[in-house]
Amino acid sequence: MKKFVYSIGTSLLICVMFMQCSSKLTKLPPTVSKLADVFYSENQNQQLIYLSDSLSKLPLTKDERYINTLFKAAALSESEKINQAFALVNTLEQPTNELKKFWYESIKGLILFRKKDYNQAYEILLKTTFYSHPDKVALALNERILARISLNLDDYETGLNWLQLSSKHFRECELNKSLAINYKLLGRHYMNVKNYSEALRNFKEAEKLLLTCNDRKELFYIYVNLTDYYLQTKELKNAQLYAEKYLPRFEDVYDNQMRTLTYNNQGEIEYQLKNYQKAAGMFRKTVDIPTDYVSADSRKMNALVNLASINRVTGDNMNALYYVTQARVLLTKNMPYCLRYKVYNEYAHIYHSLHWADLSYQYLDSAKMQIDSINLSESKTTKAFFDSKIKISALSTHLQQAKEREKRVKITLSLVVIVFSVLLVLAIIIYQLQQTKTKALKSLVLKNLQVIADERKLNEVMNEDLQIKKNKRITHTDKSDELYLKIINWLETDKKFMRNDLTLELVAKELNTNREYVSRAMSNRDIRFNDLINKYRIQETIQILSDKNNIVRCHKLSVIANAVGFNSDSVFIEAFRKQTGMTPAQFRNNIDLPQN
């Protein structure tokens, strides 16, 4: 008992010391605070990596090195070096300080999101919304990612709530560019759900904000989205108007992926306007762009199929065949089934135009196979989608707590002491109650052992009494008693009660009598056959558990139950409780075996 109280007191002391130590780092050191400024200004990842590498050459403290590594991992993740970022953040130990923990979970959650591990990303980022004094900009970005995960899983209400919180915090920090990106995300969401008026309104809000902060790269992507919007709504002149804004305005900030988006969009517009020559020119530009960006082969293949389609429509089937064959060369096992379908379907159309029916049918079959593969892939994706949605829905129940995090009362040292004092008193009470319960159980064990011993003596007396009566006139009752004792002796001989096939019919047959006599003999004793068998089996169980030399006593209770004849663990436990007033586990835990 003294040891128990001492351990509780020690725990209390450690908790107090931990609270004092955990507050050492309360804000980012000035040396590395610049990293956060650069990272949360968005789209400055190369500059951040350069800054991080420069800082690593300086003599930094342990905390400064930790934060520096975190932000380098974040920059690598946003530069599409996700595996490298994940490996780097996994080299860091789990922090105990609240501030370091906030930054660690914020950046690891971002990396997990980029890895498309939505369940873990959501769970870890949700934790960051509960901290007392989080960095508001980091919090706003975390809320944006929580929104994107929710929207990806069609949990629109939760997603829009997270975006609203994120926008509120970006607005408070006067970060117009970040706020504009939120508007862009809202626009994409409304495009996906076909709410085109809201989509256009949000894209326009984003455009207005980005024009004030002169972020040309983000403005480029807004124009891409507006072009896509007008393509979907079949307003081709407006789509053309926005597509023509790309090159003259943003050429100096273009990378190859941005050029591809531009040429593909302009090609799609011209194709729908049936300006086939202009459309072909745009798609040829896409094909000529170096493939040094993510998904380059897919975009190039798509452009080649479009070129094939244009040539087929304009009657140049041989050129169409040339382009579609080039597209087929790029096909790999990792290519999406929809692109495979486009290639094979285009082949089928070209061969149909050339009146090569056999080849046309062959490629139609291949295209159909890709459609079947798409359906199979979608069914697997749908299952994974709903699995993720179920898991994240459980996490989303904490949303209300997240909204009220600013209302939480600070836990003071005095409150901790009070809580631990109450816990200590409760622990002592529980300990004393447990001791009382243990004594009662041990007493019950002894009582059950005594009952078994008394029953054995009673059976011996009954046998002696019956032998005396055999010399006198045997009454009907005596015959019933005699049969009952025969049943008892038969069951006890070789412990036949342990057989799991026992029935009244079997016993009657073994004793050369009939089932009715056996049943009546037991009824006269006011006992049922199953209860009698269970009584013997429970007594055998008690005998096993009471014998320190019996190795079976160390086996699992389910094994012992099966050994004495029970086919069901639940029946065994219920029968044991009914006969002894305690469970088999309680009996074994409270029996005092003789010491050697």
PDB file of N, CA and C in Angstrom, residues 283-318:
ATOM      1  N   PHE A 283      -1.746  21.647 -80.344  1.00  0.00           N
ATOM      2  CA  PHE A 283      -1.425  20.301 -79.854  1.00  0.00           C
ATOM      3  C   PHE A 283      -0.006  19.885 -80.262  1.00  0.00           C
ATOM      4  N   ARG A 284       0.452  20.376 -81.442  1.00  0.00           N
ATOM      5  CA  ARG A 284       1.841  20.073 -81.851  1.00  0.00           C
ATOM      6  C   ARG A 284       2.833  20.760 -80.915  1.00  0.00           C
ATOM      7  N   LYS A 285       2.473  21.976 -80.444  1.00  0.00           N
ATOM      8  CA  LYS A 285       3.343  22.661 -79.482  1.00  0.00           C
ATOM      9  C   LYS A 285       3.454  21.861 -78.180  1.00  0.00           C
ATOM     10  N   THR A 286       2.336  21.283 -77.761  1.00  0.00           N
ATOM     11  CA  THR A 286       2.348  20.445 -76.560  1.00  0.00           C
ATOM     12  C   THR A 286       3.288  19.261 -76.738  1.00  0.00           C
ATOM     13  N   VAL A 287       3.215  18.638 -77.902  1.00  0.00           N
ATOM     14  CA  VAL A 287       4.062  17.468 -78.183  1.00  0.00           C
ATOM     15  C   VAL A 287       5.538  17.842 -78.163  1.00  0.00           C
ATOM     16  N   ASP A 288       5.862  19.067 -78.620  1.00  0.00           N
ATOM     17  CA  ASP A 288       7.264  19.490 -78.727  1.00  0.00           C
ATOM     18  C   ASP A 288       7.871  19.939 -77.392  1.00  0.00           C
ATOM     19  N   ILE A 289       7.033  20.158 -76.350  1.00  0.00           N
ATOM     20  CA  ILE A 289       7.550  20.623 -75.057  1.00  0.00           C
ATOM     21  C   ILE A 289       8.350  19.515 -74.382  1.00  0.00           C
ATOM     22  N   PRO A 290       9.529  19.803 -73.818  1.00  0.00           N
ATOM     23  CA  PRO A 290      10.326  18.779 -73.113  1.00  0.00           C
ATOM     24  C   PRO A 290       9.525  18.142 -71.978  1.00  0.00           C
ATOM     25  N   THR A 291       9.716  16.852 -71.808  1.00  0.00           N
ATOM     26  CA  THR A 291       8.938  16.104 -70.807  1.00  0.00           C
ATOM     27  C   THR A 291       9.671  16.085 -69.470  1.00  0.00           C
ATOM     28  N   ASP A 292       9.868  17.266 -68.885  1.00  0.00           N
ATOM     29  CA  ASP A 292      10.605  17.363 -67.624  1.00  0.00           C
ATOM     30  C   ASP A 292       9.683  17.750 -66.465  1.00  0.00           C
ATOM     31  N   TYR A 293       8.415  17.384 -66.555  1.00  0.00           N
ATOM     32  CA  TYR A 293       7.465  17.739 -65.507  1.00  0.00           C
ATOM     33  C   TYR A 293       6.571  16.520 -65.230  1.00  0.00           C
ATOM     34  N   VAL A 294       5.870  16.566 -64.105  1.00  0.00           N
ATOM     35  CA  VAL A 294       5.009  15.451 -63.710  1.00  0.00           C
ATOM     36  C   VAL A 294       3.893  15.256 -64.739  1.00  0.00           C
ATOM     37  N   SER A 295       3.578  14.005 -65.032  1.00  0.00           N
ATOM     38  CA  SER A 295       2.501  13.605 -65.962  1.00  0.00           C
ATOM     39  C   SER A 295       2.742  14.100 -67.388  1.00  0.00           C
ATOM     40  N   ALA A 296       4.026  14.342 -67.768  1.00  0.00           N
ATOM     41  CA  ALA A 296       4.330  14.843 -69.110  1.00  0.00           C
ATOM     42  C   ALA A 296       3.900  13.851 -70.188  1.00  0.00           C
ATOM     43  N   ASP A 297       4.189  12.556 -69.981  1.00  0.00           N
ATOM     44  CA  ASP A 297       3.846  11.548 -70.997  1.00  0.00           C
ATOM     45  C   ASP A 297       2.342  11.479 -71.233  1.00  0.00           C
ATOM     46  N   SER A 298       1.573  11.589 -70.141  1.00  0.00           N
ATOM     47  CA  SER A 298       0.106  11.536 -70.275  1.00  0.00           C
ATOM     48  C   SER A 298      -0.405  12.718 -71.090  1.00  0.00           C
ATOM     49  N   ARG A 299       0.128  13.919 -70.811  1.00  0.00           N
ATOM     50  CA  ARG A 299      -0.329  15.113 -71.542  1.00  0.00           C
ATOM     51  C   ARG A 299       0.092  15.043 -73.014  1.00  0.00           C
ATOM     52  N   LYS A 300       1.316  14.548 -73.245  1.00  0.00           N
ATOM     53  CA  LYS A 300       1.803  14.428 -74.618  1.00  0.00           C
ATOM     54  C   LYS A 300       0.964  13.411 -75.396  1.00  0.00           C
ATOM     55  N   MET A 301       0.655  12.287 -74.745  1.00  0.00           N
ATOM     56  CA  MET A 301      -0.145  11.263 -75.408  1.00  0.00           C
ATOM     57  C   MET A 301      -1.539  11.786 -75.730  1.00  0.00           C
ATOM     58  N   ASN A 302      -2.123  12.544 -74.791  1.00  0.00           N
ATOM     59  CA  ASN A 302      -3.445  13.118 -75.024  1.00  0.00           C
ATOM     60  C   ASN A 302      -3.418  14.066 -76.227  1.00  0.00           C
ATOM     61  N   ALA A 303      -2.353  14.878 -76.341  1.00  0.00           N
ATOM     62  CA  ALA A 303      -2.220  15.798 -77.474  1.00  0.00           C
ATOM     63  C   ALA A 303      -2.089  15.019 -78.790  1.00  0.00           C
ATOM     64  N   LEU A 304      -1.330  13.908 -78.776  1.00  0.00           N
ATOM     65  CA  LEU A 304      -1.157  13.088 -79.985  1.00  0.00           C
ATOM     66  C   LEU A 304      -2.481  12.475 -80.429  1.00  0.00           C
ATOM     67  N   VAL A 305      -3.286  12.005 -79.478  1.00  0.00           N
ATOM     68  CA  VAL A 305      -4.595  11.444 -79.828  1.00  0.00           C
ATOM     69  C   VAL A 305      -5.491  12.531 -80.418  1.00  0.00           C
ATOM     70  N   ASN A 306      -5.436  13.742 -79.841  1.00  0.00           N
ATOM     71  CA  ASN A 306      -6.220  14.845 -80.399  1.00  0.00           C
ATOM     72  C   ASN A 306      -5.776  15.188 -81.816  1.00  0.00           C
ATOM     73  N   LEU A 307      -4.457  15.148 -82.059  1.00  0.00           N
ATOM     74  CA  LEU A 307      -3.947  15.377 -83.425  1.00  0.00           C
ATOM     75  C   LEU A 307      -4.455  14.311 -84.378  1.00  0.00           C
ATOM     76  N   ALA A 308      -4.469  13.055 -83.895  1.00  0.00           N
ATOM     77  CA  ALA A 308      -4.989  11.976 -84.735  1.00  0.00           C
ATOM     78  C   ALA A 308      -6.459  12.218 -85.062  1.00  0.00           C
ATOM     79  N   SER A 309      -7.226  12.644 -84.067  1.00  0.00           N
ATOM     80  CA  SER A 309      -8.649  12.898 -84.265  1.00  0.00           C
ATOM     81  C   SER A 309      -8.878  14.026 -85.266  1.00  0.00           C
ATOM     82  N   ILE A 310      -8.070  15.098 -85.157  1.00  0.00           N
ATOM     83  CA  ILE A 310      -8.203  16.229 -86.091  1.00  0.00           C
ATOM     84  C   ILE A 310      -7.921  15.769 -87.520  1.00  0.00           C
ATOM     85  N   ASN A 311      -6.840  15.002 -87.712  1.00  0.00           N
ATOM     86  CA  ASN A 311      -6.490  14.526 -89.060  1.00  0.00           C
ATOM     87  C   ASN A 311      -7.556  13.584 -89.609  1.00  0.00           C
ATOM     88  N   ARG A 312      -8.128  12.751 -88.735  1.00  0.00           N
ATOM     89  CA  ARG A 312      -9.183  11.841 -89.202  1.00  0.00           C
ATOM     90  C   ARG A 312     -10.407  12.637 -89.643  1.00  0.00           C
ATOM     91  N   VAL A 313     -10.798  13.646 -88.829  1.00  0.00           N
ATOM     92  CA  VAL A 313     -11.980  14.455 -89.148  1.00  0.00           C
ATOM     93  C   VAL A 313     -11.779  15.228 -90.452  1.00  0.00           C
ATOM     94  N   THR A 314     -10.534  15.642 -90.707  1.00  0.00           N
ATOM     95  CA  THR A 314     -10.252  16.414 -91.932  1.00  0.00           C
ATOM     96  C   THR A 314      -9.916  15.508 -93.115  1.00  0.00           C
ATOM     97  N   GLY A 315     -10.016  14.179 -92.930  1.00  0.00           N
ATOM     98  CA  GLY A 315      -9.858  13.250 -94.035  1.00  0.00           C
ATOM     99  C   GLY A 315      -8.454  12.730 -94.266  1.00  0.00           C
ATOM    100  N   ASP A 316      -7.498  13.105 -93.443  1.00  0.00           N
ATOM    101  CA  ASP A 316      -6.121  12.632 -93.621  1.00  0.00           C
ATOM    102  C   ASP A 316      -5.891  11.429 -92.700  1.00  0.00           C
ATOM    103  N   ASN A 317      -6.403  10.263 -93.118  1.00  0.00           N
ATOM    104  CA  ASN A 317      -6.378   9.076 -92.253  1.00  0.00           C
ATOM    105  C   ASN A 317      -4.967   8.536 -92.026  1.00  0.00           C
ATOM    106  N   MET A 318      -4.080   8.668 -93.008  1.00  0.00           N
ATOM    107  CA  MET A 318      -2.725   8.135 -92.843  1.00  0.00           C
ATOM    108  C   MET A 318      -1.948   8.951 -91.802  1.00  0.00           C
TER     109      MET A 318
END
